[in-house]
XYZ file of C-alpha atoms in Angstrom:
290
model
C -50.165 -131.305 -81.839
C -52.545 -134.031 -80.825
C -51.475 -133.358 -77.042
C -52.137 -129.811 -77.253
C -55.768 -130.623 -78.727
C -56.291 -133.244 -76.092
C -55.448 -130.698 -73.309
C -57.539 -128.002 -75.142
C -60.573 -130.355 -74.884
C -60.002 -131.471 -71.375
C -59.647 -127.690 -70.016
C -62.341 -126.707 -71.865
C -64.588 -129.091 -70.519
C -63.352 -128.098 -66.918
C -64.068 -124.454 -67.536
C -67.672 -125.423 -68.088
C -67.958 -126.931 -64.803
C -67.008 -123.582 -63.342
C -68.897 -121.288 -65.567
C -71.667 -122.148 -68.350
C -71.505 -119.250 -70.317
C -69.451 -119.288 -73.472
C -68.975 -115.619 -74.319
C -68.084 -112.646 -71.807
C -67.718 -109.886 -73.835
C -70.142 -108.093 -76.007
C -69.299 -108.114 -79.581
C -71.345 -106.997 -82.736
C -70.826 -110.550 -84.527
C -70.475 -113.852 -82.310
C -67.142 -114.790 -83.025
C -66.000 -118.476 -84.577
C -63.936 -119.253 -81.264
C -65.714 -118.081 -78.373
C -64.403 -116.559 -75.452
C -63.996 -119.845 -73.317
C -62.677 -121.664 -76.107
C -59.610 -118.805 -76.505
C -59.120 -119.047 -72.667
C -59.022 -122.933 -72.782
C -56.606 -122.521 -75.418
C -54.421 -120.013 -73.671
C -54.259 -122.370 -70.840
C -53.492 -125.250 -72.819
C -50.677 -123.541 -74.302
C -49.140 -122.284 -71.175
C -49.518 -125.672 -69.525
C -47.629 -127.112 -72.133
C -44.644 -124.639 -72.064
C -45.725 -122.987 -75.015
C -45.210 -119.165 -74.467
C -44.627 -117.977 -77.833
C -47.737 -117.081 -79.901
C -45.681 -117.465 -83.193
C -44.898 -121.149 -82.126
C -48.313 -121.957 -80.853
C -49.919 -120.979 -84.227
C -47.381 -123.306 -85.945
C -48.501 -126.162 -83.745
C -52.298 -125.447 -83.690
C -54.390 -128.158 -85.524
C -56.203 -127.508 -88.261
C -59.797 -127.379 -86.423
C -58.656 -124.391 -84.354
C -56.608 -122.866 -87.028
C -59.511 -122.051 -89.200
C -61.444 -120.328 -86.319
C -58.958 -117.877 -85.094
C -56.276 -115.690 -86.389
C -53.023 -115.012 -84.597
C -53.760 -110.903 -84.192
C -57.269 -111.743 -83.100
C -56.028 -114.214 -80.457
C -53.800 -111.715 -79.151
C -56.257 -108.965 -78.837
C -58.945 -111.048 -77.310
C -56.676 -112.939 -74.728
C -55.540 -109.170 -73.687
C -59.329 -108.392 -73.065
C -60.026 -111.294 -71.409
C -57.310 -111.167 -68.763
C -59.995 -110.027 -65.897
C -62.089 -113.418 -66.717
C -58.918 -115.600 -66.693
C -58.257 -114.252 -63.404
C -61.719 -115.124 -62.232
C -61.285 -118.531 -63.445
C -58.089 -119.021 -61.365
C -59.642 -117.334 -58.266
C -62.487 -120.230 -58.740
C -59.981 -122.897 -59.020
C -58.332 -121.701 -56.336
C -60.937 -121.888 -53.862
C -62.290 -125.208 -55.402
C -58.905 -126.890 -54.313
C -58.714 -124.782 -50.572
C -62.073 -123.411 -49.700
C -60.975 -121.872 -46.367
C -57.191 -121.486 -44.876
C -56.225 -119.269 -42.006
C -52.334 -119.181 -42.612
C -51.213 -117.543 -45.746
C -47.639 -116.822 -46.995
C -46.468 -113.552 -48.761
C -43.546 -112.862 -50.845
C -42.272 -111.018 -54.193
C -40.020 -111.528 -56.954
C -38.545 -109.410 -59.808
C -39.542 -109.376 -63.288
C -36.903 -108.093 -65.693
C -38.429 -106.459 -68.979
C -34.901 -106.143 -70.323
C -31.129 -106.207 -69.345
C -30.046 -103.569 -66.996
C -27.676 -101.989 -69.628
C -30.562 -101.610 -72.051
C -33.039 -100.056 -69.446
C -32.082 -96.263 -70.705
C -33.137 -97.150 -74.253
C -35.764 -99.669 -73.596
C -39.336 -98.596 -75.283
C -41.054 -101.959 -73.669
C -44.087 -100.936 -71.771
C -43.550 -97.259 -72.064
C -46.752 -95.940 -73.461
C -48.263 -94.799 -70.134
C -46.411 -93.176 -67.410
C -48.354 -94.956 -64.634
C -47.552 -98.606 -65.958
C -44.119 -97.855 -67.277
C -41.482 -99.978 -65.708
C -38.770 -98.544 -63.465
C -35.499 -99.280 -61.448
C -35.872 -101.931 -58.473
C -33.349 -103.905 -56.209
C -34.133 -107.378 -55.260
C -32.276 -108.074 -52.015
C -32.660 -112.007 -52.542
C -30.533 -112.012 -55.524
C -28.393 -108.849 -54.441
C -29.303 -107.228 -57.821
C -30.481 -104.195 -59.478
C -33.017 -104.651 -62.163
C -35.085 -102.825 -64.430
C -38.905 -103.981 -64.794
C -41.660 -104.801 -62.395
C -42.206 -106.819 -59.410
C -44.553 -109.791 -59.146
C -46.281 -109.898 -55.372
C -48.126 -113.046 -54.399
C -49.938 -114.606 -51.557
C -50.327 -118.231 -51.023
C -51.866 -120.644 -48.893
C -49.522 -123.288 -46.790
C -50.729 -125.774 -49.488
C -49.100 -123.892 -52.162
C -52.307 -122.383 -53.752
C -52.069 -118.887 -55.183
C -54.852 -116.613 -53.597
C -53.576 -113.001 -54.860
C -51.377 -111.986 -57.304
C -50.374 -108.444 -58.429
C -48.051 -106.642 -60.441
C -46.205 -103.167 -59.379
C -43.467 -100.960 -60.412
C -40.028 -102.430 -59.227
C -39.537 -99.604 -56.999
C -42.698 -100.345 -55.186
C -41.990 -101.488 -51.513
C -43.472 -104.769 -50.521
C -45.699 -103.271 -47.713
C -47.754 -101.137 -50.226
C -49.220 -104.380 -51.647
C -50.466 -105.551 -48.407
C -52.152 -102.226 -47.884
C -53.793 -103.095 -51.323
C -55.131 -106.864 -50.463
C -55.677 -106.420 -46.762
C -59.514 -106.349 -47.113
C -59.211 -109.705 -49.062
C -57.350 -111.298 -45.924
C -59.385 -110.455 -42.691
C -58.855 -112.619 -39.660
C -55.959 -114.764 -40.685
C -52.120 -114.985 -40.328
C -49.750 -113.912 -42.715
C -46.530 -114.935 -42.909
C -43.773 -112.597 -44.472
C -39.742 -112.203 -44.736
C -38.218 -109.029 -43.545
C -39.275 -107.135 -46.107
C -42.705 -106.662 -44.769
C -41.064 -105.746 -41.227
C -43.065 -102.612 -40.165
C -44.382 -102.330 -36.572
C -47.095 -99.609 -37.718
C -48.470 -101.889 -40.217
C -48.668 -104.845 -38.263
C -50.492 -102.975 -35.524
C -52.943 -101.193 -38.176
C -53.601 -104.755 -39.831
C -54.411 -106.322 -36.538
C -56.449 -103.810 -35.199
C -58.611 -102.887 -38.308
C -58.698 -105.982 -40.044
C -57.950 -108.893 -37.583
C -55.060 -109.706 -39.629
C -51.617 -110.976 -37.795
C -48.380 -110.487 -39.826
C -45.614 -112.424 -38.783
C -42.118 -111.531 -39.986
C -38.620 -112.166 -39.043
C -37.124 -109.808 -36.376
C -33.867 -108.121 -36.816
C -31.230 -109.266 -34.140
C -30.656 -105.596 -32.943
C -34.521 -105.137 -32.227
C -35.496 -104.947 -28.958
C -37.594 -107.550 -27.533
C -35.941 -109.833 -30.354
C -37.319 -113.244 -30.547
C -36.469 -115.908 -32.982
C -38.645 -116.676 -35.927
C -40.507 -119.723 -35.335
C -39.186 -122.782 -37.412
C -42.634 -123.795 -38.492
C -43.167 -120.613 -40.107
C -39.474 -120.501 -41.767
C -40.703 -123.929 -43.269
C -44.017 -122.672 -44.434
C -42.215 -119.846 -46.379
C -40.538 -122.129 -48.249
C -43.708 -122.921 -50.060
C -44.085 -119.868 -51.889
C -40.364 -119.672 -53.157
C -40.625 -123.190 -54.585
C -44.152 -121.539 -56.339
C -41.910 -118.713 -57.993
C -39.155 -121.248 -58.850
C -41.742 -123.317 -60.628
C -43.136 -120.130 -62.204
C -39.558 -119.409 -63.726
C -38.678 -122.860 -64.592
C -41.514 -124.759 -66.119
C -43.620 -121.409 -67.080
C -40.734 -119.401 -68.100
C -42.422 -116.191 -66.363
C -39.581 -114.118 -66.618
C -39.361 -114.456 -70.540
C -41.074 -111.553 -72.139
C -42.171 -111.191 -75.628
C -44.803 -108.393 -74.976
C -44.361 -104.841 -75.961
C -47.408 -103.244 -74.106
C -48.141 -103.584 -70.358
C -51.449 -104.979 -71.131
C -49.720 -107.710 -73.024
C -47.033 -108.272 -70.220
C -49.857 -108.472 -67.541
C -51.898 -110.840 -69.698
C -48.930 -113.312 -69.926
C -48.409 -113.077 -66.320
C -52.016 -113.850 -65.263
C -52.249 -116.810 -68.094
C -49.158 -118.377 -66.524
C -50.185 -118.128 -62.804
C -53.680 -119.790 -64.083
C -52.050 -122.380 -65.809
C -49.973 -123.279 -62.663
C -53.321 -123.095 -60.635
C -55.299 -125.091 -63.422
C -52.501 -128.054 -63.311
C -53.029 -127.992 -59.364
C -56.905 -128.120 -59.732
C -56.320 -131.221 -62.118
C -53.780 -132.990 -59.508
C -56.456 -132.139 -56.697
C -59.265 -133.684 -58.737
C -57.196 -136.833 -59.174
C -56.240 -137.402 -55.646
C -52.490 -136.583 -56.610
C -50.209 -134.213 -54.857
C -51.398 -130.848 -56.084
C -47.526 -129.429 -56.471
C -46.479 -131.963 -58.760
C -47.020 -129.872 -61.693
C -44.737 -131.629 -64.419
C -47.837 -133.693 -65.816
C -49.414 -134.413 -69.231
C -52.936 -132.785 -69.102
């Protein structure tokens, strides 16, 4: 419990260095716990592997428990998801301000087991954001849920993160973020192999997309060994998100709650990298006590 309070206080002080404001939403009455304090509590919990709100409120110290209720915390955290993402972006650029090479990849996020998909009601409120069926070639499995897309630097700092339906092709995500990645080299796997897309990105955005070629393609060239090594960085990040931050464990019932959980976990990972960077440590050694 004391570790949670210490982490909360340290994270709150770090957030103050990024933004001097305390509240980011217009409310009739000023809340007892400010928006920034709530974000700090959320990141402190995620950084310690506490992803259950029920368990979190059992561990909360009395000085925090008297200023926030569980239902209010849940509702406000969802509303503050855009601000949490803003903080994550600020921390990301504080670690690596400019980078020419980036890596792109995706990973499956199951909502429920495949056998339960037909009767599942999780995140089914809106058709546009409802989960659907997809296939993961890396794991050779069909699943029901969403797909997490990510772009990271060669150092392992996440730049862009997005959630799409499981059936969404990886190429569509690049079309959504190409304006954010002008004049850089993007390294992907065979899921991003598209000559039309590569030419369009290069001609209109100065973005060079490098992917392994299929051996039966004309003018086949082996994928550079240096790019293959760099690609392992984002795969390691996905493994850390699954292991330490339990990103595939889902307690949410709505898409807003689901996306808020994902954003919070990714922000907590970037926060630890930022703390390591400030302390002069290897940024990707994430198992530390804040």
